mmCIF file of C-alpha atoms in Angstrom:
data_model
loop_
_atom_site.group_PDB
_atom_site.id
_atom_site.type_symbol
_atom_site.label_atom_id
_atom_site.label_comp_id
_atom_site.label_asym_id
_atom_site.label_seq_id
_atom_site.Cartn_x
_atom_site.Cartn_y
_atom_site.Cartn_z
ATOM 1 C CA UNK A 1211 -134.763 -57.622 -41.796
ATOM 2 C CA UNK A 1212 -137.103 -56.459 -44.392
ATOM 3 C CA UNK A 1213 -139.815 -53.973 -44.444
ATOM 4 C CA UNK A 1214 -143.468 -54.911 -44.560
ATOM 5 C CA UNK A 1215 -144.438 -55.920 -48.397
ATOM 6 C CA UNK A 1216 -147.514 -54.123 -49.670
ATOM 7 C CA UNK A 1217 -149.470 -57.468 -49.638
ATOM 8 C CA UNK A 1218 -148.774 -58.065 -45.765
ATOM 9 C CA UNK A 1219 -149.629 -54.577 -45.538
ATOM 10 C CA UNK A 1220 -153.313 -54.878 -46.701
ATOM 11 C CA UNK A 1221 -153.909 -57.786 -44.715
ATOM 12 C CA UNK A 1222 -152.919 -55.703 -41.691
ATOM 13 C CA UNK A 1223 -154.890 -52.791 -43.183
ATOM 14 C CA UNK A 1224 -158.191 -54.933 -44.281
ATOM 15 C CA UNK A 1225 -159.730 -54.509 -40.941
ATOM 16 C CA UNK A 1226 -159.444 -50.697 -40.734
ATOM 17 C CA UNK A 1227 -162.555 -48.589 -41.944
ATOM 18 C CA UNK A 1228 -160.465 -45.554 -43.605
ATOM 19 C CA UNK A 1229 -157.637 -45.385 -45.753
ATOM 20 C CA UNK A 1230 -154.038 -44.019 -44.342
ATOM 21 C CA UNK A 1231 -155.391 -40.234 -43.176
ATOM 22 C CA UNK A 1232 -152.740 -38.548 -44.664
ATOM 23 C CA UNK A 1233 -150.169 -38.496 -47.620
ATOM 24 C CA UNK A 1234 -146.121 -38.775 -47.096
ATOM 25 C CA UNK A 1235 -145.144 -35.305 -49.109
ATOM 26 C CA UNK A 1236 -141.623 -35.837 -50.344
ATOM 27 C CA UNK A 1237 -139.974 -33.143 -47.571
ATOM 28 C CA UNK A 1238 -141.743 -35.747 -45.067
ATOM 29 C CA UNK A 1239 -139.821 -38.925 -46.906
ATOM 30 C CA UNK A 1240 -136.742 -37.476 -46.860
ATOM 31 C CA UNK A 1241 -136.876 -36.455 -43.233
ATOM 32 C CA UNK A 1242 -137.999 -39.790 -42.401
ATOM 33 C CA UNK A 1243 -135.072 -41.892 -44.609
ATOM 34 C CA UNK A 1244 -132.653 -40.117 -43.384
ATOM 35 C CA UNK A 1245 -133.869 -40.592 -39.387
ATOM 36 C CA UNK A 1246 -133.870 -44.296 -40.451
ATOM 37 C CA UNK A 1247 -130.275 -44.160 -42.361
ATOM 38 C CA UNK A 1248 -128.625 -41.849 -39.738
ATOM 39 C CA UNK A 1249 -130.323 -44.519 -36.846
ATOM 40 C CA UNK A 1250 -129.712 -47.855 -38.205
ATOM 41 C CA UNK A 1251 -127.885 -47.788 -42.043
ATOM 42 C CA UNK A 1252 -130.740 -49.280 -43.206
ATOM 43 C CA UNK A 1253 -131.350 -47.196 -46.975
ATOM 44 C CA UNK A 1254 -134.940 -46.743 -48.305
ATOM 45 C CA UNK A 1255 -134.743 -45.670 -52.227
ATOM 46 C CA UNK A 1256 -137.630 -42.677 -53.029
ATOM 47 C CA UNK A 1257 -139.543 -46.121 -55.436
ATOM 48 C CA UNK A 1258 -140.436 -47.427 -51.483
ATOM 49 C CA UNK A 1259 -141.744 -43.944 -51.012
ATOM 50 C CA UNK A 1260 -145.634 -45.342 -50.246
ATOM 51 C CA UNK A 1261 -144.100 -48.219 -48.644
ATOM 52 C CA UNK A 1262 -142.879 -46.711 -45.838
ATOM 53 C CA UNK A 1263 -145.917 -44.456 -45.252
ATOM 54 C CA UNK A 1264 -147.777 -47.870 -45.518
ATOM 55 C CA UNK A 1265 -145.252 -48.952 -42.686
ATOM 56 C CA UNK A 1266 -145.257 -45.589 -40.518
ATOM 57 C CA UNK A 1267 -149.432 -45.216 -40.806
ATOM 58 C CA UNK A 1268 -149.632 -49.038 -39.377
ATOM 59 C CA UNK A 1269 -147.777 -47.570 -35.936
ATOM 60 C CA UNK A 1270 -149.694 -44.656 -36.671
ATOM 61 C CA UNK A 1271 -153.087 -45.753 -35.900
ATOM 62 C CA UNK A 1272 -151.722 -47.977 -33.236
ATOM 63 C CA UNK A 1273 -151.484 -44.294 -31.229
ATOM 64 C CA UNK A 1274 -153.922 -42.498 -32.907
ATOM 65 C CA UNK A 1275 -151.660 -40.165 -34.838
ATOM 66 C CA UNK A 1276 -152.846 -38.396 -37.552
ATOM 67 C CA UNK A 1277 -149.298 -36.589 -38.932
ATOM 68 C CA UNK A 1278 -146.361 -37.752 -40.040
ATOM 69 C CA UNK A 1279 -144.537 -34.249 -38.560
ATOM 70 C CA UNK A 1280 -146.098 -34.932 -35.493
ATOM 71 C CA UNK A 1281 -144.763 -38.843 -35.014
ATOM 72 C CA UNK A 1282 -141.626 -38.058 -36.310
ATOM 73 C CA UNK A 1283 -141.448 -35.248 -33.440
ATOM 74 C CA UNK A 1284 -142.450 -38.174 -30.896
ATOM 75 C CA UNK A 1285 -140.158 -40.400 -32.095
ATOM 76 C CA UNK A 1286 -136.649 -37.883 -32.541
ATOM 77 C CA UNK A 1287 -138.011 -36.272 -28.850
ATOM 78 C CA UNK A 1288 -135.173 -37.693 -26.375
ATOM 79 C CA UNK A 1289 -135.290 -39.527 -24.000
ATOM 80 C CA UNK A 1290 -139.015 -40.053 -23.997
ATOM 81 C CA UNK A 1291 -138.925 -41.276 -27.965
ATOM 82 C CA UNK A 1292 -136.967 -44.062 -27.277
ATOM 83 C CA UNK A 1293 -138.827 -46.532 -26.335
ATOM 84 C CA UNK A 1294 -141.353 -45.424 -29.082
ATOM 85 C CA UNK A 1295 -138.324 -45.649 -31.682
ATOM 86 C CA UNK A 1296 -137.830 -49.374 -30.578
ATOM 87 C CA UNK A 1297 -141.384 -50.170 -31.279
ATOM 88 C CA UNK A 1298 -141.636 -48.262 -34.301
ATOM 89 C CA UNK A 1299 -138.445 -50.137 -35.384
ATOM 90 C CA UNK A 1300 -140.279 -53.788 -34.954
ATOM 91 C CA UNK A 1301 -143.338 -52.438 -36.534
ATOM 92 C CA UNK A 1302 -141.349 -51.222 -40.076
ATOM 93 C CA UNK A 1303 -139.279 -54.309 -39.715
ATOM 94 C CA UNK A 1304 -140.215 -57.709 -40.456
ATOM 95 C CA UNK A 1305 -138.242 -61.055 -39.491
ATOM 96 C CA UNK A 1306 -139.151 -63.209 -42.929
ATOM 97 C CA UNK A 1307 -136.895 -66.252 -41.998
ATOM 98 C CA UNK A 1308 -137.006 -70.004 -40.979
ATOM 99 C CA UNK A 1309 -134.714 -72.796 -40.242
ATOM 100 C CA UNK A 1310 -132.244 -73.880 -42.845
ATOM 101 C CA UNK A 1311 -132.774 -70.685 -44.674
ATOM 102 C CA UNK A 1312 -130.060 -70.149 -47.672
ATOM 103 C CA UNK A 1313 -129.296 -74.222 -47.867
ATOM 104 C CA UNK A 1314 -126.393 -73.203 -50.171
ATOM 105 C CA UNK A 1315 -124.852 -71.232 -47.752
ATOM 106 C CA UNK A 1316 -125.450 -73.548 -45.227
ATOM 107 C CA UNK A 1317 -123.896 -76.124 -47.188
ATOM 108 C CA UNK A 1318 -120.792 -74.131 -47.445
ATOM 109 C CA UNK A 1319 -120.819 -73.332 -43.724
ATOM 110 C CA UNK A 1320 -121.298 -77.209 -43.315
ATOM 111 C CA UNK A 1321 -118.391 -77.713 -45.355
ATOM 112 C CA UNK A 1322 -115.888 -75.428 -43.170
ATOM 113 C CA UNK A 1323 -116.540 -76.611 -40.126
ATOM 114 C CA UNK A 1324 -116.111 -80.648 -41.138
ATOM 115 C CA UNK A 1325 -112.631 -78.743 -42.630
ATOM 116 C CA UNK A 1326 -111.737 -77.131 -38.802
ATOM 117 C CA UNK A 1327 -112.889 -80.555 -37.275
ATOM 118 C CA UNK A 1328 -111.062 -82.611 -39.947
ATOM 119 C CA UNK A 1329 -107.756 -80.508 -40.041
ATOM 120 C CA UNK A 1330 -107.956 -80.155 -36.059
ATOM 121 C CA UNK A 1331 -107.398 -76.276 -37.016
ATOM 122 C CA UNK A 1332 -109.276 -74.716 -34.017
ATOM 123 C CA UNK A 1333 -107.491 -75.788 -30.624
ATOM 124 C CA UNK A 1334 -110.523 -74.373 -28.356
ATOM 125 C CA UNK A 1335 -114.017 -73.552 -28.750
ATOM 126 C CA UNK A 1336 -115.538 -72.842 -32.514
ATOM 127 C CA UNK A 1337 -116.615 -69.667 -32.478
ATOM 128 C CA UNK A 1338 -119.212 -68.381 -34.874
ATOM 129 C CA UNK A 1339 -121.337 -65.498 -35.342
ATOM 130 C CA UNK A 1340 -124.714 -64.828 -37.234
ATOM 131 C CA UNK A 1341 -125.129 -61.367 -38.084
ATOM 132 C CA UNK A 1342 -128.606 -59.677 -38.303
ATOM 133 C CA UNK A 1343 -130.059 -63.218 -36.261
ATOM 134 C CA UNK A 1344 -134.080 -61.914 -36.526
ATOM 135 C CA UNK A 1345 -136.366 -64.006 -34.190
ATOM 136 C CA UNK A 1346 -133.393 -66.781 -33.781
ATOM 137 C CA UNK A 1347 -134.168 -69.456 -36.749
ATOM 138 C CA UNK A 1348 -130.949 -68.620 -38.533
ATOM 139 C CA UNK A 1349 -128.425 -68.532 -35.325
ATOM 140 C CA UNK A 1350 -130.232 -71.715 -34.083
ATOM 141 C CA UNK A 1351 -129.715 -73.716 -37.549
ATOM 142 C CA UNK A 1352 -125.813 -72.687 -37.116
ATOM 143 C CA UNK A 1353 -126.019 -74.415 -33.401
ATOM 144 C CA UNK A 1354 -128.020 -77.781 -34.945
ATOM 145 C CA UNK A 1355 -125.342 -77.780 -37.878
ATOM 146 C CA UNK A 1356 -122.277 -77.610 -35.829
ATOM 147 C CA UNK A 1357 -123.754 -79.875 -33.085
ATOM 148 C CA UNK A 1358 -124.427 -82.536 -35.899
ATOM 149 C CA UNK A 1359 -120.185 -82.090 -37.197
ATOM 150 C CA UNK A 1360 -118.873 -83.095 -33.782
ATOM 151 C CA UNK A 1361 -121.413 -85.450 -32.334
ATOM 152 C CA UNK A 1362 -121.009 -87.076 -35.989
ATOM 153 C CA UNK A 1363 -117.316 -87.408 -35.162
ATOM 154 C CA UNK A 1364 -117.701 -88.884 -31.723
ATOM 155 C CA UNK A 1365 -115.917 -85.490 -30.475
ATOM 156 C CA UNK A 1366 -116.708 -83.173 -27.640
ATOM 157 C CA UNK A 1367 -119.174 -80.975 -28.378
ATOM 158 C CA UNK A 1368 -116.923 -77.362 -28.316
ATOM 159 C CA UNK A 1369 -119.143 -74.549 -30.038
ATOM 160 C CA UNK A 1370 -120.659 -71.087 -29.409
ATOM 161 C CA UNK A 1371 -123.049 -69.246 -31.403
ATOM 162 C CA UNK A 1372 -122.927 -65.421 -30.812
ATOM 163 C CA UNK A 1373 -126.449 -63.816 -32.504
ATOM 164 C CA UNK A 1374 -126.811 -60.159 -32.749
ATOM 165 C CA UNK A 1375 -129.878 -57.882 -34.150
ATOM 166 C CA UNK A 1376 -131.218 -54.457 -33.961
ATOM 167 C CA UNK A 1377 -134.839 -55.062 -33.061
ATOM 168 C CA UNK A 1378 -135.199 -56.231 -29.260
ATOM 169 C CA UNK A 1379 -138.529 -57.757 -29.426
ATOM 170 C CA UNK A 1380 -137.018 -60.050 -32.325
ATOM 171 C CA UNK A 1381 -134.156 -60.785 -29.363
ATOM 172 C CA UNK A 1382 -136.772 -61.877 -27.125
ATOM 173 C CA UNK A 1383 -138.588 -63.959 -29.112
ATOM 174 C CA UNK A 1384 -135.379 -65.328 -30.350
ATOM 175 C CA UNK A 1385 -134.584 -66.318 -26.289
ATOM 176 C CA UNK A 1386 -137.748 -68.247 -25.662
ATOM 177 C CA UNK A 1387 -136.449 -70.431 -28.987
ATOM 178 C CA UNK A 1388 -140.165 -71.563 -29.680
ATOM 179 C CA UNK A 1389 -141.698 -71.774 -33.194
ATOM 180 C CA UNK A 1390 -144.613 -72.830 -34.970
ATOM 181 C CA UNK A 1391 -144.501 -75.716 -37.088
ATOM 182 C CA UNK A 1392 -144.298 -74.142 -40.637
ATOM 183 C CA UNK A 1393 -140.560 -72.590 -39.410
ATOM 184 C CA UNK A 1394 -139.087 -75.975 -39.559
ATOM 185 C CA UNK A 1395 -140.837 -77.319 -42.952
ATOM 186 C CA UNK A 1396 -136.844 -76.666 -44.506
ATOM 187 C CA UNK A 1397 -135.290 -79.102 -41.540
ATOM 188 C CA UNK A 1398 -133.735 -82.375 -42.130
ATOM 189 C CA UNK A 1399 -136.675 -84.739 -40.506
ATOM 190 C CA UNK A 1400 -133.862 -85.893 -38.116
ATOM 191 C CA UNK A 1401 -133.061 -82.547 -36.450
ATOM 192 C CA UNK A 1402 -136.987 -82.018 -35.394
ATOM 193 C CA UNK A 1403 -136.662 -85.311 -33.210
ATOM 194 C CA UNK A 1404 -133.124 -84.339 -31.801
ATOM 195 C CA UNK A 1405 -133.070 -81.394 -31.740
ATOM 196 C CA UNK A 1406 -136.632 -79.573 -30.561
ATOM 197 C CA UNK A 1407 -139.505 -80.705 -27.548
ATOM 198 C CA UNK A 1408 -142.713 -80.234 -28.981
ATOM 199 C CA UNK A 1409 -145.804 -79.790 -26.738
ATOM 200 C CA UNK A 1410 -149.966 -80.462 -27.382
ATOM 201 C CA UNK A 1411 -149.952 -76.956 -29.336
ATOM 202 C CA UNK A 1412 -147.721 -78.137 -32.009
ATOM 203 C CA UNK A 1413 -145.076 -75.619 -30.772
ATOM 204 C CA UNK A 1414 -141.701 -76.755 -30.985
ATOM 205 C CA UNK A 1415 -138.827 -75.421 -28.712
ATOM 206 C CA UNK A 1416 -135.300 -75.826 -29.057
ATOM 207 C CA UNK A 1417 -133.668 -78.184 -26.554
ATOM 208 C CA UNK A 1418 -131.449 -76.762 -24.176
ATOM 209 C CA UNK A 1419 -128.361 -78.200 -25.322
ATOM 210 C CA UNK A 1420 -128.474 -75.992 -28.435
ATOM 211 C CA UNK A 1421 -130.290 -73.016 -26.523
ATOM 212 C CA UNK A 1422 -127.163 -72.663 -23.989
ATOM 213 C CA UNK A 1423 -124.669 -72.573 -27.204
ATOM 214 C CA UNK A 1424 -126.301 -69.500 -28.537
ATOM 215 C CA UNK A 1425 -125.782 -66.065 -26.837
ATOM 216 C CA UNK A 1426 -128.420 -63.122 -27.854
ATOM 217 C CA UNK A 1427 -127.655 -59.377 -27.728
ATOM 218 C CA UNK A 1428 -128.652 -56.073 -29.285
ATOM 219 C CA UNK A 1429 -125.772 -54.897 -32.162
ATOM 220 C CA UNK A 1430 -126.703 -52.214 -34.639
ATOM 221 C CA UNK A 1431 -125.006 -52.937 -37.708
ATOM 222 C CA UNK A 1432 -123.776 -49.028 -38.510
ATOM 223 C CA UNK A 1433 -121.505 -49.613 -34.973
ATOM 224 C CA UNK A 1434 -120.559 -53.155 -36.198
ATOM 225 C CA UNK A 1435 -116.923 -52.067 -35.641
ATOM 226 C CA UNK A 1436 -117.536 -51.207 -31.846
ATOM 227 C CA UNK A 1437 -118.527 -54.292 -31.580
ATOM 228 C CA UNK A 1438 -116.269 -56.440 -28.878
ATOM 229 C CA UNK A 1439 -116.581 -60.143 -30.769
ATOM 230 C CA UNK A 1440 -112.990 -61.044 -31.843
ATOM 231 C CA UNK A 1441 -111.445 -64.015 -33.389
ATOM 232 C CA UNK A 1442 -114.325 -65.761 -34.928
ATOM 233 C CA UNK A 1443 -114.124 -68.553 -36.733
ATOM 234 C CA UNK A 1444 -117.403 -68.440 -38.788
ATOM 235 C CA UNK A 1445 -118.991 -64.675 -39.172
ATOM 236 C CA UNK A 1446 -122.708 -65.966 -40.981
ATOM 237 C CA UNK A 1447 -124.267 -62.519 -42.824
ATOM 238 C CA UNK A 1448 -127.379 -63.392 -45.044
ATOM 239 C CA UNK A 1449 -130.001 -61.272 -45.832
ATOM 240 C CA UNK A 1450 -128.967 -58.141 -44.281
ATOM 241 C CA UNK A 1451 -126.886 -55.998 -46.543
ATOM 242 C CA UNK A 1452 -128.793 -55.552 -49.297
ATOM 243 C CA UNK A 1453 -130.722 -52.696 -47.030
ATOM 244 C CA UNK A 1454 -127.566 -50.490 -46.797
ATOM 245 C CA UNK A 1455 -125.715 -48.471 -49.606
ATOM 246 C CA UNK A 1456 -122.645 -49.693 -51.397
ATOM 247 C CA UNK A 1457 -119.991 -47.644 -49.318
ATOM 248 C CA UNK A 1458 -121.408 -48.576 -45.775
ATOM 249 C CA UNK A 1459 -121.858 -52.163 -47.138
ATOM 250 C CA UNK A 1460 -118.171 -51.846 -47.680
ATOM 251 C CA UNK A 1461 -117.738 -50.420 -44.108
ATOM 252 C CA UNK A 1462 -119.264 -53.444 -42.222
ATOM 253 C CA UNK A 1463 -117.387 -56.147 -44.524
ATOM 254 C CA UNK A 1464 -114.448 -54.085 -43.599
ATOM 255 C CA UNK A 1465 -115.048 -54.667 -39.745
ATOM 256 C CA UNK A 1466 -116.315 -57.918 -39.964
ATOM 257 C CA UNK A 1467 -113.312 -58.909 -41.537
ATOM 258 C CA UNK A 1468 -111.026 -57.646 -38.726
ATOM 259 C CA UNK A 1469 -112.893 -59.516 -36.166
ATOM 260 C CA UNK A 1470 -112.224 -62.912 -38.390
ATOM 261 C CA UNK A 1471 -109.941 -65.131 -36.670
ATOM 262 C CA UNK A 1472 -106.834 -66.448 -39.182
ATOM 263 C CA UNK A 1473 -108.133 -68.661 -41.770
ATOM 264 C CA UNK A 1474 -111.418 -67.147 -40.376
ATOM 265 C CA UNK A 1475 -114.585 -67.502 -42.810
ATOM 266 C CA UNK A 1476 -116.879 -64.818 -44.016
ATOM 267 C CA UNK A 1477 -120.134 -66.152 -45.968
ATOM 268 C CA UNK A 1478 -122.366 -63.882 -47.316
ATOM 269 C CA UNK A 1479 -125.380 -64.105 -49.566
ATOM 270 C CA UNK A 1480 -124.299 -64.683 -53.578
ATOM 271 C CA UNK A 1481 -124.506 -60.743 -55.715
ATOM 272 C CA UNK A 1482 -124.150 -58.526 -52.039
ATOM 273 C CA UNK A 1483 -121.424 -57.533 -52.420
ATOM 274 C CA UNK A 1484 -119.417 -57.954 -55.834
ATOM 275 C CA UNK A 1485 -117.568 -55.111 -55.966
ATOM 276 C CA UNK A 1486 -116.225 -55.221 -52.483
ATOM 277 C CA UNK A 1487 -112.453 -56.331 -52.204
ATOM 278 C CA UNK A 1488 -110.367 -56.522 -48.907
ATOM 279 C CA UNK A 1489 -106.849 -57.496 -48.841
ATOM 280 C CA UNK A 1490 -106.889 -59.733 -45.591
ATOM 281 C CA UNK A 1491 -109.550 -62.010 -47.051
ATOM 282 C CA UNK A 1492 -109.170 -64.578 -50.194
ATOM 283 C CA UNK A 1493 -112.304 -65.781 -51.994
ATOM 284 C CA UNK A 1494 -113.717 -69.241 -50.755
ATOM 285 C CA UNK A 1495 -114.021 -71.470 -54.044
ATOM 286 C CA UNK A 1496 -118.028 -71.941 -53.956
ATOM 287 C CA UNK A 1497 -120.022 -71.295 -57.257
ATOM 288 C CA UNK A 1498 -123.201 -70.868 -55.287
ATOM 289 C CA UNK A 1499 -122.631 -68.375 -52.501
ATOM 290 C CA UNK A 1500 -120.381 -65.822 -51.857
ATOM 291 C CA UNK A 1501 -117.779 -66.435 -48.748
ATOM 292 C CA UNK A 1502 -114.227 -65.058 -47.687
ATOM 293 C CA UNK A 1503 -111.103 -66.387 -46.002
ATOM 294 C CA UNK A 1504 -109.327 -64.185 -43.861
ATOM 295 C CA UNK A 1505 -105.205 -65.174 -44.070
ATOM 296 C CA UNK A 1506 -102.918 -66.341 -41.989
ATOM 297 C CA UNK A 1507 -101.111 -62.939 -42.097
ATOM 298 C CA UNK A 1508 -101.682 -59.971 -43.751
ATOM 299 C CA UNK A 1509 -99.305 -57.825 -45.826
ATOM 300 C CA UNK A 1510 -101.765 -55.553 -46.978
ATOM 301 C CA UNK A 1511 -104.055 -52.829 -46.183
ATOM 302 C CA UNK A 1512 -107.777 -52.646 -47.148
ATOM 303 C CA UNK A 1513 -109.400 -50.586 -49.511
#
């Protein structure tokens, strides 16, 4: 989840005859990061300032509003803003990913789950989690990886992929688990042919033996400790903390970590989080990413 960078922004913009109609005063920047923070964690620094009018004046013209005061009445007004906060929310957001995004990390995920299969360590289903999914690339890749491990092994395919975003149209699209051909250009050649149908249009959708594995719903990351997943045996978070400050970064580690199953792994993306220490976790031995081991029992608290 990332917000629009200024060169996407003048493509969207090069069709428009005038430039944004009005300037983001300061008083209007703060009102409108803290609306964002307060709704979804997500932190924009005052440097983004003309970013995020960029963003805001894109939804702006969409409905013809010509004041920043005036949307963000429409959008706080309850219950009638909601559904324009949703839309608003996919029009500041943008899902940059594709399959086999982060191949370190992916290697390291790899790695775990030929150590579950190998060590017999997981006596049901494999349960795994990708955090902040987007349009479904990442959560998908997960499904294709584990699928791979235990048809590999000649063993019953036993695996469930639980995907969770903020943005529903990014859930939707994620559902219908059909891409364009430059999403896969990262994919071993192999997984294409097993893995995806592709029709006359050069669309490719994922088969539904990986589509049934993975299980789409709406989870905003500031209530990531409401959230009802338990003992997982893989929590996946790239690419999604970097938007929040330190202490709340802290915060959803902290509740991810609780909803680890023992011996439980949590990868995240190498440098987001280096500060961060919890007392129920030991550091995975990896050079290139950054991952976390929940123990067998726990003697300490977390801090």
């Amino acid at each position: 989840m990332q917000l629009y960078s200024e060169r996407q922004i003048e493509g969207l913009i090069m069709g428009w005859e005038q430039a944004p109609r009005a300037t983001l005063s300061d008083a209007q920047f703060w009102r409108w990061q803290a609306l964002l923070e307060e709704r979804t964690g997500m932190y924009i620094p005052v440097e983004r300032k003309s970013l995020l009018q960029s963003n805001l004046s894109i939804r702006m013209r969409e409905i013809d509003c010509d004041d920043y005061d005036q949307y963000f009445a429409i959008v706080e007004a309850k219950p009638a803003g909601i559904m324009e906060w949703n839309i608003l929310l996919d029009r500041i957001t943008v899902q940059e990913t594709r399959f086999y995004r982060n191949p370190e990390s992916l290697s390291l995920y790899a790695q775990i789950i030929d150590g579950f299969l190998d060590d017999a360590a997981v006596s049901g289903p494999l349960n795994i989690w990708s955090v902040g999914c987007s349009t479904g690339e990442e959560p998908y890749t997960l499904a294709m990886s584990a699928h791979h491990a235990f048809t590999h092994r000649q063993l019953p395919v036993s695996y469930g992929v639980s995907a969770t975003d903020i943005s529903l149209p990014a859930l939707s699209k994620a559902r219908e688990g059909c891409y364009g051909r430059r999403k896969l250009l990262d994919l071993p050649q192999a997984w294409i042919g097993d893995y995806f149908d592709a029709d006359e249009n050069e669309l490719f959708c994922v088969k539904d033996e990986i589509r049934q594995r993975v299980c789409f719903s709406m989870t905003n990351m500031i209530e990531i400790d409401k959230s009802p997943l338990r003992n997982m045996h893989i929590i996946y978070c790239q690419n999604v903390l970097i938007y929040f400050r330190k202490e709340r970064i802290h915060r959803i580690l902290d509740a991810l970590v609780d909803r680890l199953a023992p011996e439980g792994v949590l990868i995240i993306g190498q440098g987001e989080a280096t500060s961060w220490r919890n007392d129920k976790v030991e550091r995975v031995s990896d050079n290139t990413t950054l991952a976390f081991r929940r123990r067998a029992a726990t003697q300490h608290t977390t801090h």
